[in-house]
Amino acid sequence: MPPRISLTPFLRQLWGNPCTLRPTYLPQPANRSRPFTTTVQNAFGNRPKRISSSGSPELLEGSKAAALERKRLAARPGVLAVKKGMIAIYKPNGRRIACTVLQLERVQVTAVKTREEHGYWAVQVGSGWRSPKNVTRPMLGHYEVAGVAPKEHLREFRVKDENGLMEPGTSLSADFFIEGQYVDVKANCKGHGFAGGMKRHGFSGQPASHGNSLTHRAMGSAGQSQGGGSRVLPGKRMAGRMGGHQVTRPHVQVMQVDKELGTILLFGPVPGPKGCIVAIQDTILGPPPVIPEETAASSESVAAAA
């Protein structure tokens, strides 16, 4: 067997003794307290800075202000409406369109949040009415500051900048939206309680005959054999609680607006059962709608006062 040749002498001549390698030290000015420092390079690239060390007014990529600029938000707040059901409308060409009827009930602005005080811009909107005897004293003071009656439901809508803020106490009617524009709709979907695998995930079930006894709708085996770990993997589709969570239906077209009845007709279905609260806001998937002159003038006056 031929002897093995060691490459250590050649490597020491080429790179030096690897046991004596040290980080490179660079001399520093005499006014520094530390005489030497090491030069370290990040192998994963330079991370975005959050604070400018030079005091430059340039917006840094990792700052909170830059993150707020990148966030997709609507220019105006939204409203709260009650789902009344569905109805059909007909186009002049005879086309039948199924629509959802949403009705606004005493929708008013109850509070405003600014970036200087709270870190972001938002408008709190309330709807409905609640008896003052069923409202706590802190909330009564909150409504008194806004100059509105106690509300049954409250929701906060974030806006892009201070131009979307509105004066507390401002009433929002159905003509806040215009026909033909697109909105984003959020509501809690119908709750079905504890449901099995067939109802919740659409499983086909087990055979109805050939020796099957009382396990026709059962899910069957859920784990693996010894090679799979003899366990049920996380995220396995099984029986469990179905529905009752928030669902967002984006980019829904407004078909009709009736200011007198306070109703808005949206194209197609909307999440949630009849009587649920639905949040409607301008869509973030397209350009903002053309705001009428009256609404634009009121928004500008509120922004100037703020």
mmCIF file of N, CA and C in Angstrom, residues 69-191:
data_model
loop_
_atom_site.group_PDB
_atom_site.id
_atom_site.type_symbol
_atom_site.label_atom_id
_atom_site.label_comp_id
_atom_site.label_asym_id
_atom_site.label_seq_id
_atom_site.Cartn_x
_atom_site.Cartn_y
_atom_site.Cartn_z
ATOM 1 N N GLU A 69 -45.549 53.565 4.546
ATOM 2 C CA GLU A 69 -45.716 53.967 3.154
ATOM 3 C C GLU A 69 -45.969 52.759 2.258
ATOM 4 N N ARG A 70 -45.365 51.622 2.577
ATOM 5 C CA ARG A 70 -45.551 50.428 1.753
ATOM 6 C C ARG A 70 -46.878 49.739 2.018
ATOM 7 N N LYS A 71 -47.508 50.010 3.146
ATOM 8 C CA LYS A 71 -48.760 49.333 3.489
ATOM 9 C C LYS A 71 -49.882 49.823 2.588
ATOM 10 N N ARG A 72 -50.660 48.877 2.079
ATOM 11 C CA ARG A 72 -51.756 49.214 1.179
ATOM 12 C C ARG A 72 -52.993 49.526 2.013
ATOM 13 N N LEU A 73 -53.389 50.798 2.007
ATOM 14 C CA LEU A 73 -54.537 51.251 2.777
ATOM 15 C C LEU A 73 -55.428 52.102 1.894
ATOM 16 N N ALA A 74 -56.685 52.165 2.256
ATOM 17 C CA ALA A 74 -57.631 52.989 1.522
ATOM 18 C C ALA A 74 -57.473 54.446 1.923
ATOM 19 N N ALA A 75 -57.898 55.331 1.026
ATOM 20 C CA ALA A 75 -57.783 56.762 1.293
ATOM 21 C C ALA A 75 -58.894 57.269 2.199
ATOM 22 N N ARG A 76 -60.031 56.568 2.241
ATOM 23 C CA ARG A 76 -61.163 57.000 3.049
ATOM 24 C C ARG A 76 -61.541 55.901 4.042
ATOM 25 N N PRO A 77 -62.224 56.260 5.125
ATOM 26 C CA PRO A 77 -62.718 55.216 6.045
ATOM 27 C C PRO A 77 -63.897 54.471 5.433
ATOM 28 N N GLY A 78 -64.371 53.477 6.144
ATOM 29 C CA GLY A 78 -65.507 52.700 5.680
ATOM 30 C C GLY A 78 -66.727 52.927 6.546
ATOM 31 N N VAL A 79 -67.750 52.102 6.342
ATOM 32 C CA VAL A 79 -68.995 52.199 7.084
ATOM 33 C C VAL A 79 -69.381 50.808 7.567
ATOM 34 N N LEU A 80 -70.317 50.773 8.513
ATOM 35 C CA LEU A 80 -70.885 49.531 9.022
ATOM 36 C C LEU A 80 -72.328 49.424 8.558
ATOM 37 N N ALA A 81 -72.691 48.252 8.050
ATOM 38 C CA ALA A 81 -74.031 48.038 7.526
ATOM 39 C C ALA A 81 -74.556 46.696 8.033
ATOM 40 N N VAL A 82 -75.859 46.533 7.950
ATOM 41 C CA VAL A 82 -76.536 45.308 8.364
ATOM 42 C C VAL A 82 -76.970 44.555 7.113
ATOM 43 N N LYS A 83 -76.650 43.272 7.079
ATOM 44 C CA LYS A 83 -77.042 42.444 5.937
ATOM 45 C C LYS A 83 -78.516 42.091 6.056
ATOM 46 N N LYS A 84 -79.303 42.483 5.051
ATOM 47 C CA LYS A 84 -80.737 42.246 5.057
ATOM 48 C C LYS A 84 -81.153 41.035 4.232
ATOM 49 N N GLY A 85 -80.331 40.612 3.321
ATOM 50 C CA GLY A 85 -80.676 39.478 2.471
ATOM 51 C C GLY A 85 -80.202 39.720 1.051
ATOM 52 N N MET A 86 -80.774 38.953 0.115
ATOM 53 C CA MET A 86 -80.394 39.064 -1.287
ATOM 54 C C MET A 86 -81.614 39.368 -2.139
ATOM 55 N N ILE A 87 -81.347 40.000 -3.260
ATOM 56 C CA ILE A 87 -82.392 40.401 -4.192
ATOM 57 C C ILE A 87 -81.798 40.341 -5.596
ATOM 58 N N ALA A 88 -82.641 40.346 -6.590
ATOM 59 C CA ALA A 88 -82.195 40.302 -7.983
ATOM 60 C C ALA A 88 -82.587 41.592 -8.690
ATOM 61 N N ILE A 89 -81.706 42.111 -9.508
ATOM 62 C CA ILE A 89 -81.990 43.270 -10.347
ATOM 63 C C ILE A 89 -81.758 42.863 -11.796
ATOM 64 N N TYR A 90 -82.363 43.595 -12.701
ATOM 65 C CA TYR A 90 -82.294 43.274 -14.118
ATOM 66 C C TYR A 90 -81.674 44.435 -14.888
ATOM 67 N N LYS A 91 -80.765 44.107 -15.771
ATOM 68 C CA LYS A 91 -80.146 45.088 -16.637
ATOM 69 C C LYS A 91 -81.059 45.388 -17.833
ATOM 70 N N PRO A 92 -80.822 46.515 -18.536
ATOM 71 C CA PRO A 92 -81.652 46.801 -19.725
ATOM 72 C C PRO A 92 -81.606 45.708 -20.778
ATOM 73 N N ASN A 93 -80.512 44.943 -20.832
ATOM 74 C CA ASN A 93 -80.443 43.864 -21.811
ATOM 75 C C ASN A 93 -81.112 42.590 -21.331
ATOM 76 N N GLY A 94 -81.759 42.615 -20.142
ATOM 77 C CA GLY A 94 -82.450 41.453 -19.630
ATOM 78 C C GLY A 94 -81.617 40.559 -18.740
ATOM 79 N N ARG A 95 -80.393 40.932 -18.469
ATOM 80 C CA ARG A 95 -79.529 40.100 -17.627
ATOM 81 C C ARG A 95 -79.963 40.201 -16.174
ATOM 82 N N ARG A 96 -80.068 39.071 -15.516
ATOM 83 C CA ARG A 96 -80.466 39.023 -14.112
ATOM 84 C C ARG A 96 -79.215 38.935 -13.245
ATOM 85 N N ILE A 97 -79.112 39.838 -12.245
ATOM 86 C CA ILE A 97 -77.935 39.905 -11.381
ATOM 87 C C ILE A 97 -78.384 39.758 -9.935
ATOM 88 N N ALA A 98 -77.808 38.799 -9.245
ATOM 89 C CA ALA A 98 -78.099 38.610 -7.822
ATOM 90 C C ALA A 98 -77.268 39.591 -7.005
ATOM 91 N N CYS A 99 -77.908 40.283 -6.071
ATOM 92 C CA CYS A 99 -77.244 41.308 -5.261
ATOM 93 C C CYS A 99 -77.593 41.102 -3.789
ATOM 94 N N THR A 100 -76.715 41.598 -2.949
ATOM 95 C CA THR A 100 -76.917 41.574 -1.498
ATOM 96 C C THR A 100 -77.316 42.959 -1.030
ATOM 97 N N VAL A 101 -78.345 43.021 -0.193
ATOM 98 C CA VAL A 101 -78.864 44.295 0.314
ATOM 99 C C VAL A 101 -78.232 44.564 1.674
ATOM 100 N N LEU A 102 -77.551 45.692 1.792
ATOM 101 C CA LEU A 102 -76.946 46.146 3.045
ATOM 102 C C LEU A 102 -77.555 47.489 3.415
ATOM 103 N N GLN A 103 -77.922 47.635 4.686
ATOM 104 C CA GLN A 103 -78.578 48.853 5.141
ATOM 105 C C GLN A 103 -77.760 49.520 6.237
ATOM 106 N N LEU A 104 -77.593 50.839 6.117
ATOM 107 C CA LEU A 104 -76.873 51.624 7.107
ATOM 108 C C LEU A 104 -77.850 52.153 8.145
ATOM 109 N N GLU A 105 -77.449 52.073 9.421
ATOM 110 C CA GLU A 105 -78.320 52.498 10.512
ATOM 111 C C GLU A 105 -77.532 53.393 11.475
ATOM 112 N N ARG A 106 -77.775 54.693 11.422
ATOM 113 C CA ARG A 106 -77.182 55.674 12.332
ATOM 114 C C ARG A 106 -75.655 55.535 12.374
ATOM 115 N N VAL A 107 -75.043 55.560 11.227
ATOM 116 C CA VAL A 107 -73.594 55.423 11.134
ATOM 117 C C VAL A 107 -72.965 56.803 11.326
ATOM 118 N N GLN A 108 -72.079 56.918 12.336
ATOM 119 C CA GLN A 108 -71.414 58.178 12.635
ATOM 120 C C GLN A 108 -69.967 57.926 13.032
ATOM 121 N N VAL A 109 -69.158 58.960 12.854
ATOM 122 C CA VAL A 109 -67.749 58.906 13.268
ATOM 123 C C VAL A 109 -67.691 59.202 14.764
ATOM 124 N N THR A 110 -67.037 58.317 15.516
ATOM 125 C CA THR A 110 -66.977 58.457 16.963
ATOM 126 C C THR A 110 -65.605 58.887 17.477
ATOM 127 N N ALA A 111 -64.528 58.661 16.719
ATOM 128 C CA ALA A 111 -63.189 59.039 17.180
ATOM 129 C C ALA A 111 -62.252 59.048 15.986
ATOM 130 N N VAL A 112 -61.122 59.725 16.175
ATOM 131 C CA VAL A 112 -60.091 59.832 15.144
ATOM 132 C C VAL A 112 -58.745 59.577 15.791
ATOM 133 N N LYS A 113 -57.897 58.822 15.116
ATOM 134 C CA LYS A 113 -56.544 58.543 15.585
ATOM 135 C C LYS A 113 -55.540 59.111 14.591
ATOM 136 N N THR A 114 -54.517 59.795 15.138
ATOM 137 C CA THR A 114 -53.496 60.422 14.308
ATOM 138 C C THR A 114 -52.163 59.717 14.502
ATOM 139 N N ARG A 115 -51.292 59.922 13.548
ATOM 140 C CA ARG A 115 -49.993 59.275 13.619
ATOM 141 C C ARG A 115 -49.121 59.873 14.707
ATOM 142 N N GLU A 116 -49.248 61.169 14.956
ATOM 143 C CA GLU A 116 -48.440 61.805 15.979
ATOM 144 C C GLU A 116 -48.765 61.279 17.376
ATOM 145 N N GLU A 117 -50.024 60.947 17.625
ATOM 146 C CA GLU A 117 -50.441 60.529 18.959
ATOM 147 C C GLU A 117 -50.528 59.015 19.105
ATOM 148 N N HIS A 118 -50.992 58.320 18.056
ATOM 149 C CA HIS A 118 -51.232 56.882 18.156
ATOM 150 C C HIS A 118 -50.317 56.051 17.264
ATOM 151 N N GLY A 119 -49.587 56.683 16.345
ATOM 152 C CA GLY A 119 -48.692 55.934 15.476
ATOM 153 C C GLY A 119 -49.259 55.606 14.112
ATOM 154 N N TYR A 120 -50.530 55.860 13.874
ATOM 155 C CA TYR A 120 -51.141 55.596 12.577
ATOM 156 C C TYR A 120 -52.406 56.432 12.464
ATOM 157 N N TRP A 121 -52.928 56.506 11.249
ATOM 158 C CA TRP A 121 -54.160 57.257 11.010
ATOM 159 C C TRP A 121 -55.322 56.276 10.910
ATOM 160 N N ALA A 122 -56.394 56.574 11.623
ATOM 161 C CA ALA A 122 -57.569 55.708 11.609
ATOM 162 C C ALA A 122 -58.794 56.513 12.013
ATOM 163 N N VAL A 123 -59.945 55.998 11.627
ATOM 164 C CA VAL A 123 -61.235 56.601 11.952
ATOM 165 C C VAL A 123 -62.104 55.522 12.584
ATOM 166 N N GLN A 124 -62.651 55.820 13.763
ATOM 167 C CA GLN A 124 -63.552 54.884 14.437
ATOM 168 C C GLN A 124 -64.986 55.231 14.072
ATOM 169 N N VAL A 125 -65.711 54.231 13.598
ATOM 170 C CA VAL A 125 -67.081 54.423 13.121
ATOM 171 C C VAL A 125 -68.001 53.555 13.963
ATOM 172 N N GLY A 126 -69.151 54.112 14.349
ATOM 173 C CA GLY A 126 -70.155 53.384 15.111
ATOM 174 C C GLY A 126 -71.473 53.344 14.376
ATOM 175 N N SER A 127 -72.274 52.310 14.671
ATOM 176 C CA SER A 127 -73.585 52.170 14.040
ATOM 177 C C SER A 127 -74.578 51.654 15.060
ATOM 178 N N GLY A 128 -75.859 51.859 14.757
ATOM 179 C CA GLY A 128 -76.920 51.395 15.646
ATOM 180 C C GLY A 128 -77.131 52.328 16.822
ATOM 181 N N TRP A 129 -77.861 51.833 17.799
ATOM 182 C CA TRP A 129 -78.161 52.617 19.011
ATOM 183 C C TRP A 129 -78.248 51.665 20.187
ATOM 184 N N ARG A 130 -77.766 52.108 21.331
ATOM 185 C CA ARG A 130 -77.808 51.330 22.557
ATOM 186 C C ARG A 130 -78.307 52.220 23.688
ATOM 187 N N SER A 131 -79.087 51.637 24.586
ATOM 188 C CA SER A 131 -79.628 52.404 25.707
ATOM 189 C C SER A 131 -78.490 52.853 26.627
ATOM 190 N N PRO A 132 -78.494 54.092 27.070
ATOM 191 C CA PRO A 132 -77.407 54.571 27.942
ATOM 192 C C PRO A 132 -77.267 53.782 29.246
ATOM 193 N N LYS A 133 -78.350 53.179 29.734
ATOM 194 C CA LYS A 133 -78.256 52.422 30.988
ATOM 195 C C LYS A 133 -77.469 51.127 30.811
ATOM 196 N N ASN A 134 -77.267 50.696 29.561
ATOM 197 C CA ASN A 134 -76.509 49.481 29.284
ATOM 198 C C ASN A 134 -75.092 49.778 28.814
ATOM 199 N N VAL A 135 -74.640 51.010 29.024
ATOM 200 C CA VAL A 135 -73.303 51.431 28.583
ATOM 201 C C VAL A 135 -72.510 51.855 29.816
ATOM 202 N N THR A 136 -71.261 51.477 29.870
ATOM 203 C CA THR A 136 -70.415 51.842 31.009
ATOM 204 C C THR A 136 -70.110 53.337 30.994
ATOM 205 N N ARG A 137 -69.710 53.847 32.138
ATOM 206 C CA ARG A 137 -69.425 55.285 32.243
ATOM 207 C C ARG A 137 -68.246 55.719 31.366
ATOM 208 N N PRO A 138 -67.161 54.949 31.290
ATOM 209 C CA PRO A 138 -66.091 55.382 30.376
ATOM 210 C C PRO A 138 -66.552 55.500 28.921
ATOM 211 N N MET A 139 -67.396 54.562 28.468
ATOM 212 C CA MET A 139 -67.885 54.643 27.099
ATOM 213 C C MET A 139 -68.883 55.782 26.932
ATOM 214 N N LEU A 140 -69.656 56.085 27.967
ATOM 215 C CA LEU A 140 -70.551 57.245 27.877
ATOM 216 C C LEU A 140 -69.745 58.531 27.701
ATOM 217 N N GLY A 141 -68.631 58.640 28.428
ATOM 218 C CA GLY A 141 -67.767 59.799 28.228
ATOM 219 C C GLY A 141 -67.148 59.822 26.849
ATOM 220 N N HIS A 142 -66.813 58.660 26.331
ATOM 221 C CA HIS A 142 -66.251 58.591 24.977
ATOM 222 C C HIS A 142 -67.253 59.095 23.941
ATOM 223 N N TYR A 143 -68.506 58.673 24.078
ATOM 224 C CA TYR A 143 -69.531 59.138 23.136
ATOM 225 C C TYR A 143 -69.852 60.616 23.339
ATOM 226 N N GLU A 144 -69.765 61.081 24.583
ATOM 227 C CA GLU A 144 -70.074 62.490 24.841
ATOM 228 C C GLU A 144 -69.032 63.406 24.208
ATOM 229 N N VAL A 145 -67.768 62.984 24.238
ATOM 230 C CA VAL A 145 -66.723 63.789 23.597
ATOM 231 C C VAL A 145 -66.968 63.895 22.100
ATOM 232 N N ALA A 146 -67.429 62.799 21.490
ATOM 233 C CA ALA A 146 -67.699 62.812 20.054
ATOM 234 C C ALA A 146 -69.010 63.500 19.715
ATOM 235 N N GLY A 147 -69.885 63.670 20.709
ATOM 236 C CA GLY A 147 -71.160 64.313 20.446
ATOM 237 C C GLY A 147 -72.152 63.415 19.742
ATOM 238 N N VAL A 148 -72.122 62.116 20.041
ATOM 239 C CA VAL A 148 -73.031 61.165 19.409
ATOM 240 C C VAL A 148 -73.711 60.336 20.485
ATOM 241 N N ALA A 149 -74.806 59.686 20.114
ATOM 242 C CA ALA A 149 -75.512 58.788 21.022
ATOM 243 C C ALA A 149 -74.750 57.468 21.133
ATOM 244 N N PRO A 150 -74.944 56.716 22.215
ATOM 245 C CA PRO A 150 -74.263 55.426 22.338
ATOM 246 C C PRO A 150 -74.564 54.509 21.156
ATOM 247 N N LYS A 151 -73.540 53.824 20.694
ATOM 248 C CA LYS A 151 -73.651 52.973 19.516
ATOM 249 C C LYS A 151 -73.641 51.501 19.911
ATOM 250 N N GLU A 152 -74.270 50.702 19.072
ATOM 251 C CA GLU A 152 -74.315 49.267 19.306
ATOM 252 C C GLU A 152 -73.032 48.578 18.846
ATOM 253 N N HIS A 153 -72.468 49.067 17.730
ATOM 254 C CA HIS A 153 -71.267 48.445 17.167
ATOM 255 C C HIS A 153 -70.240 49.527 16.860
ATOM 256 N N LEU A 154 -68.974 49.186 17.078
ATOM 257 C CA LEU A 154 -67.861 50.080 16.796
ATOM 258 C C LEU A 154 -66.820 49.326 15.982
ATOM 259 N N ARG A 155 -66.182 50.039 15.064
ATOM 260 C CA ARG A 155 -65.108 49.446 14.273
ATOM 261 C C ARG A 155 -64.157 50.557 13.843
ATOM 262 N N GLU A 156 -62.885 50.203 13.766
ATOM 263 C CA GLU A 156 -61.839 51.145 13.380
ATOM 264 C C GLU A 156 -61.391 50.870 11.954
ATOM 265 N N PHE A 157 -61.334 51.909 11.132
ATOM 266 C CA PHE A 157 -60.896 51.804 9.748
ATOM 267 C C PHE A 157 -59.607 52.608 9.589
ATOM 268 N N ARG A 158 -58.549 51.949 9.185
ATOM 269 C CA ARG A 158 -57.291 52.643 8.939
ATOM 270 C C ARG A 158 -57.324 53.328 7.587
ATOM 271 N N VAL A 159 -56.698 54.504 7.506
ATOM 272 C CA VAL A 159 -56.629 55.276 6.269
ATOM 273 C C VAL A 159 -55.167 55.561 5.944
ATOM 274 N N LYS A 160 -54.936 55.998 4.713
ATOM 275 C CA LYS A 160 -53.575 56.163 4.226
ATOM 276 C C LYS A 160 -52.860 57.341 4.875
ATOM 277 N N ASP A 161 -53.535 58.481 4.982
ATOM 278 C CA ASP A 161 -52.899 59.677 5.528
ATOM 279 C C ASP A 161 -53.958 60.528 6.212
ATOM 280 N N GLU A 162 -53.541 61.734 6.605
ATOM 281 C CA GLU A 162 -54.459 62.597 7.355
ATOM 282 C C GLU A 162 -55.600 63.136 6.501
ATOM 283 N N ASN A 163 -55.491 63.034 5.167
ATOM 284 C CA ASN A 163 -56.581 63.503 4.314
ATOM 285 C C ASN A 163 -57.834 62.640 4.447
ATOM 286 N N GLY A 164 -57.691 61.419 4.951
ATOM 287 C CA GLY A 164 -58.844 60.552 5.119
ATOM 288 C C GLY A 164 -59.546 60.690 6.455
ATOM 289 N N LEU A 165 -59.039 61.556 7.343
ATOM 290 C CA LEU A 165 -59.672 61.745 8.650
ATOM 291 C C LEU A 165 -60.954 62.559 8.513
ATOM 292 N N MET A 166 -61.898 62.314 9.421
ATOM 293 C CA MET A 166 -63.173 63.013 9.416
ATOM 294 C C MET A 166 -63.485 63.501 10.824
ATOM 295 N N GLU A 167 -64.259 64.533 10.901
ATOM 296 C CA GLU A 167 -64.602 65.135 12.189
ATOM 297 C C GLU A 167 -65.515 64.198 12.980
ATOM 298 N N PRO A 168 -65.233 63.971 14.299
ATOM 299 C CA PRO A 168 -66.142 63.141 15.114
ATOM 300 C C PRO A 168 -67.549 63.718 15.127
ATOM 301 N N GLY A 169 -68.518 62.848 15.008
ATOM 302 C CA GLY A 169 -69.915 63.258 14.917
ATOM 303 C C GLY A 169 -70.442 63.329 13.513
ATOM 304 N N THR A 170 -69.584 63.169 12.499
ATOM 305 C CA THR A 170 -70.029 63.223 11.111
ATOM 306 C C THR A 170 -70.880 62.004 10.792
ATOM 307 N N SER A 171 -72.023 62.221 10.171
ATOM 308 C CA SER A 171 -72.917 61.131 9.775
ATOM 309 C C SER A 171 -72.532 60.631 8.390
ATOM 310 N N LEU A 172 -72.546 59.331 8.235
ATOM 311 C CA LEU A 172 -72.230 58.690 6.962
ATOM 312 C C LEU A 172 -73.469 57.981 6.452
ATOM 313 N N SER A 173 -73.923 58.368 5.279
ATOM 314 C CA SER A 173 -75.115 57.770 4.679
ATOM 315 C C SER A 173 -74.715 56.868 3.519
ATOM 316 N N ALA A 174 -75.720 56.343 2.844
ATOM 317 C CA ALA A 174 -75.448 55.398 1.758
ATOM 318 C C ALA A 174 -74.745 56.058 0.580
ATOM 319 N N ASP A 175 -74.951 57.358 0.384
ATOM 320 C CA ASP A 175 -74.300 58.020 -0.749
ATOM 321 C C ASP A 175 -72.814 58.283 -0.486
ATOM 322 N N PHE A 176 -72.287 57.763 0.617
ATOM 323 C CA PHE A 176 -70.840 57.809 0.818
ATOM 324 C C PHE A 176 -70.126 57.034 -0.274
ATOM 325 N N PHE A 177 -70.810 56.036 -0.847
ATOM 326 C CA PHE A 177 -70.294 55.284 -1.988
ATOM 327 C C PHE A 177 -71.085 55.660 -3.236
ATOM 328 N N ILE A 178 -70.483 55.452 -4.380
ATOM 329 C CA ILE A 178 -71.121 55.776 -5.647
ATOM 330 C C ILE A 178 -71.316 54.490 -6.441
ATOM 331 N N GLU A 179 -72.313 54.512 -7.300
ATOM 332 C CA GLU A 179 -72.613 53.329 -8.101
ATOM 333 C C GLU A 179 -71.468 53.063 -9.093
ATOM 334 N N GLY A 180 -71.129 51.811 -9.189
ATOM 335 C CA GLY A 180 -70.091 51.415 -10.119
ATOM 336 C C GLY A 180 -68.715 51.259 -9.499
ATOM 337 N N GLN A 181 -68.494 51.801 -8.303
ATOM 338 C CA GLN A 181 -67.178 51.667 -7.686
ATOM 339 C C GLN A 181 -67.023 50.291 -7.061
ATOM 340 N N TYR A 182 -65.796 49.978 -6.640
ATOM 341 C CA TYR A 182 -65.497 48.675 -6.056
ATOM 342 C C TYR A 182 -65.097 48.861 -4.592
ATOM 343 N N VAL A 183 -65.550 47.937 -3.763
ATOM 344 C CA VAL A 183 -65.313 48.004 -2.327
ATOM 345 C C VAL A 183 -64.826 46.645 -1.844
ATOM 346 N N ASP A 184 -64.242 46.644 -0.632
ATOM 347 C CA ASP A 184 -63.870 45.421 0.070
ATOM 348 C C ASP A 184 -64.858 45.198 1.208
ATOM 349 N N VAL A 185 -65.364 43.987 1.331
ATOM 350 C CA VAL A 185 -66.397 43.657 2.301
ATOM 351 C C VAL A 185 -65.831 42.648 3.296
ATOM 352 N N LYS A 186 -66.028 42.911 4.600
ATOM 353 C CA LYS A 186 -65.570 42.008 5.660
ATOM 354 C C LYS A 186 -66.733 41.701 6.591
ATOM 355 N N ALA A 187 -66.856 40.422 6.939
ATOM 356 C CA ALA A 187 -67.892 39.992 7.871
ATOM 357 C C ALA A 187 -67.523 38.613 8.391
ATOM 358 N N ASN A 188 -68.149 38.225 9.483
ATOM 359 C CA ASN A 188 -67.970 36.882 10.036
ATOM 360 C C ASN A 188 -68.903 35.920 9.312
ATOM 361 N N CYS A 189 -68.338 34.842 8.761
ATOM 362 C CA CYS A 189 -69.134 33.885 8.015
ATOM 363 C C CYS A 189 -70.035 33.086 8.959
ATOM 364 N N LYS A 190 -70.951 32.347 8.391
ATOM 365 C CA LYS A 190 -71.895 31.554 9.182
ATOM 366 C C LYS A 190 -71.153 30.497 9.999
ATOM 367 N N GLY A 191 -71.545 30.340 11.251
ATOM 368 C CA GLY A 191 -70.960 29.319 12.096
ATOM 369 C C GLY A 191 -71.773 28.035 12.036
#
